[in-house]
Coordinates of C-alpha atoms in Angstrom, one line a residue:
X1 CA 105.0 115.7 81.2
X2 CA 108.1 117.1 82.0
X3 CA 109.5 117.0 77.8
X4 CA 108.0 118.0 74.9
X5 CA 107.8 114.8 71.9
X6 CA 106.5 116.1 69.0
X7 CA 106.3 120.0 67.2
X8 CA 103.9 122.2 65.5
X9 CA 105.0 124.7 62.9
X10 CA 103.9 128.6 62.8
X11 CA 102.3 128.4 59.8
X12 CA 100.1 125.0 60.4
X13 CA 99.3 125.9 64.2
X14 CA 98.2 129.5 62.6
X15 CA 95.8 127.6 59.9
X16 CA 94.1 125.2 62.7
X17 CA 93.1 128.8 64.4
X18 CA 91.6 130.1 61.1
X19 CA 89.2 126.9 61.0
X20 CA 87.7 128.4 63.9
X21 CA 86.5 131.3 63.6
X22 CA 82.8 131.8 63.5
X23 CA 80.1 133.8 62.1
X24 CA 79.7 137.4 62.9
X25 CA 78.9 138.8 66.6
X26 CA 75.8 139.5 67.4
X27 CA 74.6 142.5 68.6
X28 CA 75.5 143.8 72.2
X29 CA 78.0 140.8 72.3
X30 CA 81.6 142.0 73.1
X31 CA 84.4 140.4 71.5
X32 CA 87.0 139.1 73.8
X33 CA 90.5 140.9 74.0
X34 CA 92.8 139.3 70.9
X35 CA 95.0 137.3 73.1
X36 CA 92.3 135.6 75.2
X37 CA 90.4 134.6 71.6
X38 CA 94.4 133.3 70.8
X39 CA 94.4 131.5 74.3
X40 CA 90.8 130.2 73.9
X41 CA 91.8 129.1 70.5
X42 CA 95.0 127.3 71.7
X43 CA 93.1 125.4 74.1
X44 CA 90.2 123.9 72.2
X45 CA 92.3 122.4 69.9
X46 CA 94.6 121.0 72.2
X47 CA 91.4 119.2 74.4
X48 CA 90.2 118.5 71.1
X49 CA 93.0 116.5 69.8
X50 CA 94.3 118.9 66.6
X51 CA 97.6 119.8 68.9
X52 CA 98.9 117.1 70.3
X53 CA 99.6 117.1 74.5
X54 CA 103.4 117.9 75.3
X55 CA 103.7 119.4 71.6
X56 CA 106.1 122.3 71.4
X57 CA 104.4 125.4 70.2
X58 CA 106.2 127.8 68.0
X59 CA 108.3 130.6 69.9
X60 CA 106.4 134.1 70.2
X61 CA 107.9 135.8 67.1
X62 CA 107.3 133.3 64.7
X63 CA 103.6 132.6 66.2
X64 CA 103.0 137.0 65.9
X65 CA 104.2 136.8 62.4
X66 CA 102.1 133.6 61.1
X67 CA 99.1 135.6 62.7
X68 CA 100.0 139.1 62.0
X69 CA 99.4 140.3 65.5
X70 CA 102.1 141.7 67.9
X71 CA 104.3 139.5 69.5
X72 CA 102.7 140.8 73.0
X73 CA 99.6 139.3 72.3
X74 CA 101.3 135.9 71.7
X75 CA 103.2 136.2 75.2
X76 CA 99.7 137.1 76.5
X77 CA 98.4 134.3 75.1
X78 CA 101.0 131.9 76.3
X79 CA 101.0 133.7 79.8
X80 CA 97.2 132.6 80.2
X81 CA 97.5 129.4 79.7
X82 CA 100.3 128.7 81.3
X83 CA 98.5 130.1 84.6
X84 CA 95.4 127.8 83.6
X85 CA 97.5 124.3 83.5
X86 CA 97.2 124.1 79.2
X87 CA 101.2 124.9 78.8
X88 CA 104.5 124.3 80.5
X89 CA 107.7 126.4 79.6
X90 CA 111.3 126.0 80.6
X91 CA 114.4 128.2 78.9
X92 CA 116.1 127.0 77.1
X93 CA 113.6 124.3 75.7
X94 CA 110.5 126.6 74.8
X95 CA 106.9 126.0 75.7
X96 CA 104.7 123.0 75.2
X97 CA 101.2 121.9 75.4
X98 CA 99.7 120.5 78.7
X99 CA 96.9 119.5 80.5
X100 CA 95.2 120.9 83.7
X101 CA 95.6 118.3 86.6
X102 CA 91.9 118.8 86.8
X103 CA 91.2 117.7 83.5
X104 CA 89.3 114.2 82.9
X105 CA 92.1 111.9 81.7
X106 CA 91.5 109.1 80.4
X107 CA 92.0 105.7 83.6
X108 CA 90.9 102.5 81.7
X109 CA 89.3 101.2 78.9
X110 CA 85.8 100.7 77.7
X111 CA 83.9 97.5 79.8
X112 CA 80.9 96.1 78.2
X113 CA 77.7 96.4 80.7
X114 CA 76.7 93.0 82.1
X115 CA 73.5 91.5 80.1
X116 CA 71.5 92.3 83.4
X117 CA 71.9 95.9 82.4
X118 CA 70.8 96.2 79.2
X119 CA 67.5 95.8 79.7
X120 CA 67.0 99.4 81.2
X121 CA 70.2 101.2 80.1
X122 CA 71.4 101.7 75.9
X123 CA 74.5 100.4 75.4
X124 CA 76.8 103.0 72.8
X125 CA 80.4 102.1 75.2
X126 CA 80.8 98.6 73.0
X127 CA 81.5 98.5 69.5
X128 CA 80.5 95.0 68.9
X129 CA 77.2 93.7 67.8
X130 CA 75.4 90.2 68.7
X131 CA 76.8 86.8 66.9
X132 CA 75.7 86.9 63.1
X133 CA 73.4 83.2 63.5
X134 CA 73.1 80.9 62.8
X135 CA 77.2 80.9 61.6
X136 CA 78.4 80.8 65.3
X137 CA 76.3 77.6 65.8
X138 CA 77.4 76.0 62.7
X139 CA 80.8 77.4 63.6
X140 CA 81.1 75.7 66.9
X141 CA 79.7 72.4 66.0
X142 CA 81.5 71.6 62.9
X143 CA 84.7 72.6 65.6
X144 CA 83.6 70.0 67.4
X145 CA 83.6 67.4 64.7
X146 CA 86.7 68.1 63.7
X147 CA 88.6 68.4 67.6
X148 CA 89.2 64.6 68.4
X149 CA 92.4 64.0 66.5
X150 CA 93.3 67.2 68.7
X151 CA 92.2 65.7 71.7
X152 CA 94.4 63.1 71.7
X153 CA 97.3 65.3 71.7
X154 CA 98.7 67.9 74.3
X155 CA 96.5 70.6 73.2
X156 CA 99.5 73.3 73.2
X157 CA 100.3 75.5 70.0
X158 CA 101.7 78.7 71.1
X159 CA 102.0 79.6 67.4
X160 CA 98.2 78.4 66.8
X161 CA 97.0 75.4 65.2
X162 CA 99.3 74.5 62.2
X163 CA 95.7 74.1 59.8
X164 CA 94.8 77.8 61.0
X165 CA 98.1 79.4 60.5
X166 CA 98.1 77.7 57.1
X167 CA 94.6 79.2 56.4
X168 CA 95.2 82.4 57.1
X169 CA 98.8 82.5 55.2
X170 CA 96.5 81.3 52.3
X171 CA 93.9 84.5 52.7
X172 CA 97.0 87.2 52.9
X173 CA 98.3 85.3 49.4
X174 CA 94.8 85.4 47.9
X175 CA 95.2 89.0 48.2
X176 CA 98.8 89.7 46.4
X177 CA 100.6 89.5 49.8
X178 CA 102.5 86.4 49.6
X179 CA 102.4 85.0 53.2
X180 CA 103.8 81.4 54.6
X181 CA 102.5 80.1 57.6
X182 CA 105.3 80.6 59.3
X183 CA 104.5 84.8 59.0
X184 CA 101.9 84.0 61.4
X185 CA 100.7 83.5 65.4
X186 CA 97.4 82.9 66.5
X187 CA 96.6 85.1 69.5
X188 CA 94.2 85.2 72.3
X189 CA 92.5 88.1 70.2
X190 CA 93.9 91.5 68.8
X191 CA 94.2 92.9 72.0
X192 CA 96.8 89.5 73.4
X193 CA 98.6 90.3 69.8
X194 CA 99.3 93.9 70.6
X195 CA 100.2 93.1 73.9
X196 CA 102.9 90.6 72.9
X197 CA 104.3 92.9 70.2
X198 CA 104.5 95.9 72.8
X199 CA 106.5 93.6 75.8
X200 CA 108.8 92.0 72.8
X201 CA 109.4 95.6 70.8
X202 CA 108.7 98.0 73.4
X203 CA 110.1 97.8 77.2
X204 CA 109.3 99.8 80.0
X205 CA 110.1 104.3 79.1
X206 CA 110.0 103.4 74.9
X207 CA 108.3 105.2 73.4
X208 CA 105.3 104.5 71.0
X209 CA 104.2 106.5 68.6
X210 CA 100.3 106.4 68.3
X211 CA 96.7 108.0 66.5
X212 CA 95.6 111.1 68.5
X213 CA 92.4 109.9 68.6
X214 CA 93.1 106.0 69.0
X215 CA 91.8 103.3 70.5
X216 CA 90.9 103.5 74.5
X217 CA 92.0 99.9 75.4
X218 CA 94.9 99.8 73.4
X219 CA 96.1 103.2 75.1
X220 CA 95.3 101.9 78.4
X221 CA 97.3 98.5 77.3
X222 CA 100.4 100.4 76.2
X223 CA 99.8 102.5 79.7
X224 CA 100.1 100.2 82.0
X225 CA 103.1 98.3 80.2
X226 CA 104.9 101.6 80.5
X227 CA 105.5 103.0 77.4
X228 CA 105.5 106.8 77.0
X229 CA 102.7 107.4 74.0
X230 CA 103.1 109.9 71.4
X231 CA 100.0 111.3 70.0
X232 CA 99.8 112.2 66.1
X233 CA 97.1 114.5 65.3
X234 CA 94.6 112.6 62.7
X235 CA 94.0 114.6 59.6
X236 CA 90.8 116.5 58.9
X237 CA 87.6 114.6 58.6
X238 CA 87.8 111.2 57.2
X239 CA 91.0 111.5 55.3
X240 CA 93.3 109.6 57.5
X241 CA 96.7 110.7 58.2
X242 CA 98.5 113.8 58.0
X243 CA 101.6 112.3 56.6
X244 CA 103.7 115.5 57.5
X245 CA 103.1 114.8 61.2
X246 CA 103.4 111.1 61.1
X247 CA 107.4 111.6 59.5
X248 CA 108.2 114.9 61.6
X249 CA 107.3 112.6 64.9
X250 CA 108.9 109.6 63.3
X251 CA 112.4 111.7 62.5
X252 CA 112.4 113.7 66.2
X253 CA 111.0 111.8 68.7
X254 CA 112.5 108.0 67.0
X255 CA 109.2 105.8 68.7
X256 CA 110.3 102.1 68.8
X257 CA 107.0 101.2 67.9
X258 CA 104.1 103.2 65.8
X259 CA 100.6 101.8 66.1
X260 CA 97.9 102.5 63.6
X261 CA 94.9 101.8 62.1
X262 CA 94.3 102.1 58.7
X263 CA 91.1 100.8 57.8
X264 CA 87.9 102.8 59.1
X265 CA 89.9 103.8 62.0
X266 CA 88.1 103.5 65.7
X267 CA 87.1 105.7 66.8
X268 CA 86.7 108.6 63.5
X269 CA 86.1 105.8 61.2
X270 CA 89.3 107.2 58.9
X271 CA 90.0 105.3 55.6
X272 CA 93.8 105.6 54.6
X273 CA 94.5 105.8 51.1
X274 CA 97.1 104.0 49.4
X275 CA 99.7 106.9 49.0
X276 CA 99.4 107.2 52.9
X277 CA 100.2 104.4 53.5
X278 CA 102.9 103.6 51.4
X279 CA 104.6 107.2 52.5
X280 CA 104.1 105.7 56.3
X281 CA 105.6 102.4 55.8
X282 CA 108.3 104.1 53.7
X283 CA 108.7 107.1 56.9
X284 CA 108.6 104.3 59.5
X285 CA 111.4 102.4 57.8
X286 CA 113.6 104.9 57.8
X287 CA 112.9 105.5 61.3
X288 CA 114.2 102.1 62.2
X289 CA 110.4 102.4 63.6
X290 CA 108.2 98.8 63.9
X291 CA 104.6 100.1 62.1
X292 CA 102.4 97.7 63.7
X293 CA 99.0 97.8 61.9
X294 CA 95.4 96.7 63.3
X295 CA 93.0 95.7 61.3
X296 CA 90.5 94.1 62.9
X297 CA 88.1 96.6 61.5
X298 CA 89.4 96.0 57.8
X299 CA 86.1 93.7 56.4
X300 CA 83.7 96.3 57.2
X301 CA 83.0 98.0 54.4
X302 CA 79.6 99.5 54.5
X303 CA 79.3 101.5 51.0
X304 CA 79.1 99.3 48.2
X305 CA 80.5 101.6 46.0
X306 CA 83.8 102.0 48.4
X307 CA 87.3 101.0 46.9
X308 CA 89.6 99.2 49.3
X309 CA 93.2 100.3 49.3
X310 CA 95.7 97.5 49.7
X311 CA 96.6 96.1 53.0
X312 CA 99.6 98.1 54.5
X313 CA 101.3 95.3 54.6
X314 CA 101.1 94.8 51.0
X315 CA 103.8 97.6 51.0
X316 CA 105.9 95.8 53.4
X317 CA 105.3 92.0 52.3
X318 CA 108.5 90.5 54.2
X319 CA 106.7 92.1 57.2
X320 CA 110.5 93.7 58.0
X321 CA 108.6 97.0 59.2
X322 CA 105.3 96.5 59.0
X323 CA 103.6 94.2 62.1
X324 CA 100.0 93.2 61.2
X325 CA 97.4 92.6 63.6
X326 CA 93.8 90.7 62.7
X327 CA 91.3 89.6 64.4
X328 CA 87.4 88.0 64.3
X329 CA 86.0 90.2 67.3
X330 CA 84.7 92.8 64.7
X331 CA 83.9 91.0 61.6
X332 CA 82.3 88.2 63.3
X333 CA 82.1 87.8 67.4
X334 CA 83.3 89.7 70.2
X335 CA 83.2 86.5 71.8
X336 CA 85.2 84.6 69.5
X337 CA 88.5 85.7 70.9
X338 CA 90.5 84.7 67.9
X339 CA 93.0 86.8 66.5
X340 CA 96.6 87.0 64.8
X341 CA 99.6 88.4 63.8
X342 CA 101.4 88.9 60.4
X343 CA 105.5 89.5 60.7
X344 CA 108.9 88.3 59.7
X345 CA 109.6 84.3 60.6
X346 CA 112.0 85.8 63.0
X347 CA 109.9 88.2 64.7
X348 CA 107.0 85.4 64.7
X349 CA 109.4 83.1 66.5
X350 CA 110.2 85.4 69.1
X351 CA 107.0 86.6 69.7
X352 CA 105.8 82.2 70.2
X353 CA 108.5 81.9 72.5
X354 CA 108.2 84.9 74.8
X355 CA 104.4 83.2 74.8
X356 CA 105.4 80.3 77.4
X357 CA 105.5 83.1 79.9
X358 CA 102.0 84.5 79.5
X359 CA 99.2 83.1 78.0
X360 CA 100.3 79.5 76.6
X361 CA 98.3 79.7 73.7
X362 CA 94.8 80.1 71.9
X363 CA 91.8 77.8 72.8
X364 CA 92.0 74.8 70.1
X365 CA 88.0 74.7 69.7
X366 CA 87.6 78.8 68.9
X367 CA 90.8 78.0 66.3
X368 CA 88.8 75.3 64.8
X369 CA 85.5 77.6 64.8
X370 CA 87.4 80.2 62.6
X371 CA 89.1 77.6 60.4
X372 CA 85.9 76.2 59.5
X373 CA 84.2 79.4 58.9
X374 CA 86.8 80.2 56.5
X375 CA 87.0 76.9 54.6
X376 CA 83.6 76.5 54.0
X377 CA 82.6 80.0 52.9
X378 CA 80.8 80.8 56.5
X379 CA 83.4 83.6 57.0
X380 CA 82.3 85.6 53.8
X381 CA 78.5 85.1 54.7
X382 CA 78.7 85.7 58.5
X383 CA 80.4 88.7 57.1
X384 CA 77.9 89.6 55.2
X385 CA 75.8 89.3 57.5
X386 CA 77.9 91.5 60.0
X387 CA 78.0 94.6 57.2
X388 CA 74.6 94.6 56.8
X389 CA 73.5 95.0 60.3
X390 CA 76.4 97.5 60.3
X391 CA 75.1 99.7 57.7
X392 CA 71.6 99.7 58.6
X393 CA 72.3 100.5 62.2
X394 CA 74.4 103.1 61.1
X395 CA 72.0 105.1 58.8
X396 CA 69.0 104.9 61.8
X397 CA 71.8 106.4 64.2
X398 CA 73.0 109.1 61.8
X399 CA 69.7 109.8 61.1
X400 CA 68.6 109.7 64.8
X401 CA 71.6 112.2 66.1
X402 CA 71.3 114.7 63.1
X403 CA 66.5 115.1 64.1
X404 CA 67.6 115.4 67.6
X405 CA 71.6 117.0 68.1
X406 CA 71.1 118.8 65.0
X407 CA 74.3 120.9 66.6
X408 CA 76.7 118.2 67.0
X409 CA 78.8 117.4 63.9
X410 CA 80.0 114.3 62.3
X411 CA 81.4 113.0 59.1
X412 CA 79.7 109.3 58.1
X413 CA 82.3 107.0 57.6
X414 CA 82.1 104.4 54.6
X415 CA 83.1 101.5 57.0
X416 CA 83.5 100.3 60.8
X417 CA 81.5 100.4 63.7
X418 CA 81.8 104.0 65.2
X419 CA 81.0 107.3 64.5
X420 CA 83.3 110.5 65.9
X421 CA 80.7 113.4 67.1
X422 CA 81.5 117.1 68.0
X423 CA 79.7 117.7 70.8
X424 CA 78.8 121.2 70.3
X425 CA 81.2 122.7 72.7
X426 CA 79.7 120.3 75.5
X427 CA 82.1 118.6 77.4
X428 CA 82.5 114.6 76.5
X429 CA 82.9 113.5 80.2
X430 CA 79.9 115.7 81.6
X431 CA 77.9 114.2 79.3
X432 CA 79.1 110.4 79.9
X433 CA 78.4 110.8 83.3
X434 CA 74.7 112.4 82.8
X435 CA 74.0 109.7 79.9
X436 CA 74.5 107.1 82.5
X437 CA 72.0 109.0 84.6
X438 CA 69.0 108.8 81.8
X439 CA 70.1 105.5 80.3
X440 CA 72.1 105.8 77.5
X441 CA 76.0 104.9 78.5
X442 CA 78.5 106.5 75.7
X443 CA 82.1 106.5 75.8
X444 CA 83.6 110.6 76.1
X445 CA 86.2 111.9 74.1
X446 CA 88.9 111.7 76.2
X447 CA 89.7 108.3 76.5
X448 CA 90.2 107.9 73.1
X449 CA 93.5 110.5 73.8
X450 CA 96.8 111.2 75.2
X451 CA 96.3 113.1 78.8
X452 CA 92.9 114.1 78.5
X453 CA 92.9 115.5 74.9
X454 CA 89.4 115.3 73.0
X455 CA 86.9 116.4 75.9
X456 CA 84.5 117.8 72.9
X457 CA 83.6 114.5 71.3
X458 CA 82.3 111.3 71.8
X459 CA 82.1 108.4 69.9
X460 CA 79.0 106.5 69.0
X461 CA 79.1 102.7 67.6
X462 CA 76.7 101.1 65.1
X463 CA 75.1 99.0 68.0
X464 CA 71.9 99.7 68.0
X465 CA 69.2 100.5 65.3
X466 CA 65.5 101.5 64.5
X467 CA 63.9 102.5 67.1
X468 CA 66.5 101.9 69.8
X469 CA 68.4 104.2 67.8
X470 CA 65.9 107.1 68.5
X471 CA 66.0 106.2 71.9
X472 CA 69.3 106.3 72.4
X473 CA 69.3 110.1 70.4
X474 CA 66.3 111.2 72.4
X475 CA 68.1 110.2 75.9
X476 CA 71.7 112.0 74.6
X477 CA 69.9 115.0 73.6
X478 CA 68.3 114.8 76.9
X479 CA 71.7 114.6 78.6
X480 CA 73.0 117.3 76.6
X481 CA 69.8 119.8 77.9
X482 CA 71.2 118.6 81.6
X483 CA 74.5 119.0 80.9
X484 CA 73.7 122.7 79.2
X485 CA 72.2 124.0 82.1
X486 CA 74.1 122.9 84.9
X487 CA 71.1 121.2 86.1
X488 CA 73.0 117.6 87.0
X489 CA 75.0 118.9 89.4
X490 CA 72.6 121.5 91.1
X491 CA 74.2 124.5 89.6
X492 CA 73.4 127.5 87.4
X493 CA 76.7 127.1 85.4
X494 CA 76.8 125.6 82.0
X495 CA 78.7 122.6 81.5
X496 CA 80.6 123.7 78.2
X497 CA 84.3 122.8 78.2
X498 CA 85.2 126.1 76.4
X499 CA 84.9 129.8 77.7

């Protein structure tokens, strides 16, 4: 990257540092010299995600004084990893973040295994779980008493059928956000809504301003339409956003288009509270920056005892800034590839008529499906349903990873489908590759990232339960041993991603 986008302060890039520092040395261990700990340092948290890729770092003297250690240690520092790839300097424009060309980067997004697979390999690269039955049936066949007076017509609604649009107008109203139905588009699911917003908001070199960690196909969808990503670091844990960031990127590096998720964000499962999200609507407004907001994975909420915060858009209810995107592949079906979009009238009717050049419009029968479901009450019990499943496949995997990993660590989330592992110090792609190898396929941390950030993580969905779920652990910890030792590849080196 030949620019820096975004900038971390002294003072904060001095505090990530302290957070990892560990426990005494033991004896007959040497500590390394001060400015390869400081280069080491640097460098996890950039492959971890905490400092964004092609973030400018703070000059020498200001990085010595945060750390109270002489300035030639910092211009070591820097000096190291520029020769290892993991920074990039020019005068005049200071130094910045980078990643090795050898590095995994992320090339595509997650594919589900065919069904023939499944049978001898555990499936954690999916978050999506089977159809909650018997609702799809129902579904289906009360869509198919109601699509005669449909078939007798041309079968084209690039905006979605009028009865749907109406519907889901009605549910946004329900909860406080007044909505007409002309504030909404049926899409060919979430991922044909984002894509429409990104070709009608963002062309070819804009830039978008996104999660560091977000979602893999969504990246890999903004990638290939050419749009130059900038990654903000999440905050610590489950807390969602580090509003700082989110208006310091907003102000210098002006994105066209931000893209979030605000509700049990995939992949760390991140729950934005309502002060975020009214500071990030308010930032992105005065940006001139479109916040377009996913929230397909808004309805799963696992803890009962949980408070929602409003919908973002409930801050934005003209949908001037704020772009909402829904969808029923989470909450109900992966195969029901219904989803929607939540905007301005004007911004709705450009985004139906840039439509006759791509997809048409939405299947009628799977816009029926979901109409029914929602106007009889099968929604709210196929939901149900969906949580459930959710939550007890969760607590079995949780449970599972913490007997047999008991060195990776992870924060539970309260909602979603995915859970955000440390790997220990193991290397994400080492171990996705050996997983495959003892039959357990599981997504590594860098795909969820900007130019291979996050290679100590991976993610783990709520797929898969009782005992499949101590499978799964048994045949991760297993890959983890391989992985270790150097023993899947035939060599005596460790496979850790850090010195």
């Amino acid at each position: 990257m030949a620019q820096w986008t975004s900038a971390v302060g002294a003072a904060q890039l001095a505090r990530q540092l302290k957070t990892q520092q560990r426990g005494p040395i033991g004896p007959g261990t040497r500590r390394p010299p001060a400015y390869r700990a400081l280069a080491d340092g640097i460098r996890l948290l950039v492959l971890e995600g905490r400092v964004p890729v092609a973030a400018r770092l703070p000059a020498e003297r200001e990085l010595a004084l945060a750390l109270t250690v002489s300035r030639t240690t910092v211009a070591a520092a820097y000096e190291a990893l520029r020769a290892e790839g993991f920074l990039e300097s020019r005068r005049g424009a200071g130094s910045w973040t980078a990643v090795p060309a050898g590095n995994p980067l992320p090339a595509r997004g997650l594919e589900p295994l065919p069904p023939e697979s499944l049978g001898s390999m555990i499936d954690l690269g999916t978050a999506a779980l089977p159809a909650p039955e018997p609702w799809l049936t129902r579904a289906v066949q009360g869509a198919l008493e109601e699509l005669t007076p449909y078939a007798h017509t041309h079968g084209d609604y690039p905006a979605g059928l009028p009865a749907l649009r109406q519907m889901l107008a009605d549910r946004y109203t329900e909860r406080g956000i007044p909505t007409m139905p002309e504030q909404i588009m049926v899409t060919t699911g979430a991922m044909g809504a984002i894509d429409a917003i990104c070709h009608l908001f963002a062309g070819r070199g804009e830039r978008i301003a996104v999660e560091s960690p977000s979602y893999a196909n969504i990246l890999q969808l903004m990638r290939e339409a050419g749009a130059r990503l900038v990654p903000v670091a999440m905050a610590e844990g489950l807390t969602g956003w580090d509003l700082g960031r989110w208006r310091q990127v907003l102000r210098e590096a002006a994105p066209r288009l931000a893209y979030v998720v605000a509700d049990f964000h995939n992949p760390t499962g991140a729950l934005a509270d309502e002060d975020q999200r009214r500071q990030l609507v308010d930032a992105a407004r005065s940006a001139g920056t479109v916040l377009v907001v996913d929230e397909t994975m808004s309805e799963l909420r696992l803890d009962a005892d949980l408070r929602m915060p409003r919908r973002v858009c409930a801050f934005d209810p003209a949908g001037s800034t704020v772009v909402t995107v829904g969808s029923a592949s989470k909450a109900f079906w992966a195969g029901m590839r219904i989803g929607w979009v939540r905007a301005a009238p004007d911004v709705i009717r450009s985004l139906v008529s840039a439509r006759a050049y791509a997809d048409m419009g939405t299947p009628v029968l799977e816009q029926l499906a979901v109409n029914w479901l929602m106007r009889t009450g099968g929604w709210e019990e196929a939901v149900a349903l969906r949580r459930a499943q959710a939550r007890e496949n969760r607590d079995a995997l949780v449970a599972a990873v913490r007997e047999q990993l008991p060195g990776w660590e992870f924060e539970v989330p309260g909602g979603g489908l995915t859970l955000w592992v440390r790997t220990g110090g193991l290397s994400g792609s080492r171990l996705a590759e050996v997983g495959e190898r003892v039959g357990v396929r599981v997504p590594s941390g860098p795909r969820f990232g900007v130019d291979g950030a996050f290679e100590g993580y991976v993610r783990l969905p709520f797929t898969v339960g009782g005992p499949v779920a101590v499978e799964a652990a048994a045949r991760l910890a297993a890959a983890a041993r391989l992985v270790e030792t150097g023993a899947s590849t035939g060599t005596d080196a460790p496979r850790t991603f850090v010195a």
